[in-house]
Amino acid sequence: MTILITGGAGFIGHTLTSHLLSQGHTVLLVDNFNESYDPAIKWQHIESLSHLPNWSLFQGDIRDKKFLRQIFRTHAVDGVIHLAGLAGVRASLQNPAAYFDHNVNGTTVLLDAMRAANVKRLVFASSSSVYGARTGGTFQETDPAEDAVSPYALSKRAAERVCLRHHHLYGLNVFCLRFFTVYGPQQRPDMAISRFIHQLYTNQPICLFGDGLSQRDYTYVDDIVSGIGQAIERVKGYELINLGSANPVTLLDLIAQLEQLTRQRVPINWLSMQPGDVPYTHAAIEKARRVLDYRPTTNLYEGLRRMVASYQQSQLHASPQLTPGL
Ligand SMILES: NC(=O)c1ccc[n+]([C@@H]2O[C@H](COP(=O)([O-])OP(=O)(O)OC[C@H]3O[C@@H](n4cnc5c(N)ncnc54)[C@H](O)[C@@H]3O)[C@@H](O)[C@H]2O)c1
């Protein structure tokens, strides 16, 4: 298939590109290289693909109708994986309008361009945050998702509904995949695990929000991208599907594993829970198993080990005196 990935230069996007190319697909990457974090990191992601064949990059914005239509006019696209958007709960409180513009308006412009080009397959990157602030139980796709507690979560929920409208009106086939805290090498630098590893190796205190007992269903990026790969092949109708690991872990447990892997320890700077944060996530993954044959295989310790090794490797290039301990 020829697959267009929006947000292709990001953390998940470039990992997904390698995976899809290894499956024999042709990939068109769209990204605007915005400054949500250092664009040089996104260019490094692109650079890491340079030895692989069958992909092209289009630098531009999904809110730009002309730009998208030109791509669809000149390439026979079979399906779109829509990852582009502003990510992150805390930053969304600073600039909610930008989150709605990129995540909801951007999705609308993209779907209209797909309709004009008669492209009928879409996989959309939604988020576990749409379930709101819950304290227990597993999150089922049939649960209500009307109590988003951050602009980010609300923008993802609204974009799911934009997809539903296009399904009803124009017969678009859509799987909205709700990702649960994705981690792995090259994770976004603003995300907790990336920050913790950096703080441990640079001997800075770890800033921890809340009492350390909040829990997240951390999901390794390779498991996520193989779920996305299945989704674009199988997409039919309109479905909401969780992609998680079904194994919530507390922040304190996460930090203990990182201390063990890095053999570093730093003081913890305890801070109050941030508005918009949720205390707990736990994916039900039976639907993903049934519809996508999704089977996450990387446990947290192994995933963190790979992430720490990748961090060490990158630092080794920057400063050769660091000895790899793994
Ligand atoms: N990483 C996670 O834990 C997680 C969890 C749930 C959902 N998601 C969603 O998955 C997607 C990918 O996440 P990520 O962690 O790889 O984020 P990322 O920020 O690394 O990737 C997103 C990419 O989209 C690009 N982009 C943003 N707005 C754009 C626009 N208007 N036009 C073109 N490109 C644009 C950015 O430049 C960036 O490269 C996001 O939509 C995110 O909300 C991620």
GROMACS .gro file of C-alpha atoms in nm, residues 139 141 217 242-246 283-290 294 296:
model
   18
  139PHE     CA    1  -1.100   0.147   3.043
  141GLU     CA    2  -1.403   0.150   2.452
  217ASP     CA    3  -0.037   0.198   3.147
  242ASN     CA    4  -0.746   0.101   2.287
  243LEU     CA    5  -0.377   0.031   2.232
  244GLY     CA    6  -0.221  -0.018   2.576
  245SER     CA    7  -0.028  -0.278   2.769
  246ALA     CA    8  -0.302  -0.352   3.027
  283ALA     CA    9  -0.640  -0.017   2.894
  284ALA     CA   10  -0.879  -0.300   2.823
  285ILE     CA   11  -0.714  -0.457   2.516
  286GLU     CA   12  -0.953  -0.741   2.430
  287LYS     CA   13  -1.100  -0.545   2.139
  288ALA     CA   14  -0.753  -0.469   1.998
  289ARG     CA   15  -0.670  -0.838   2.031
  290ARG     CA   16  -0.987  -0.940   1.849
  294TYR     CA   17  -0.274  -0.697   1.883
  296PRO     CA   18   0.199  -0.633   2.319
   0.00000   0.00000   0.00000
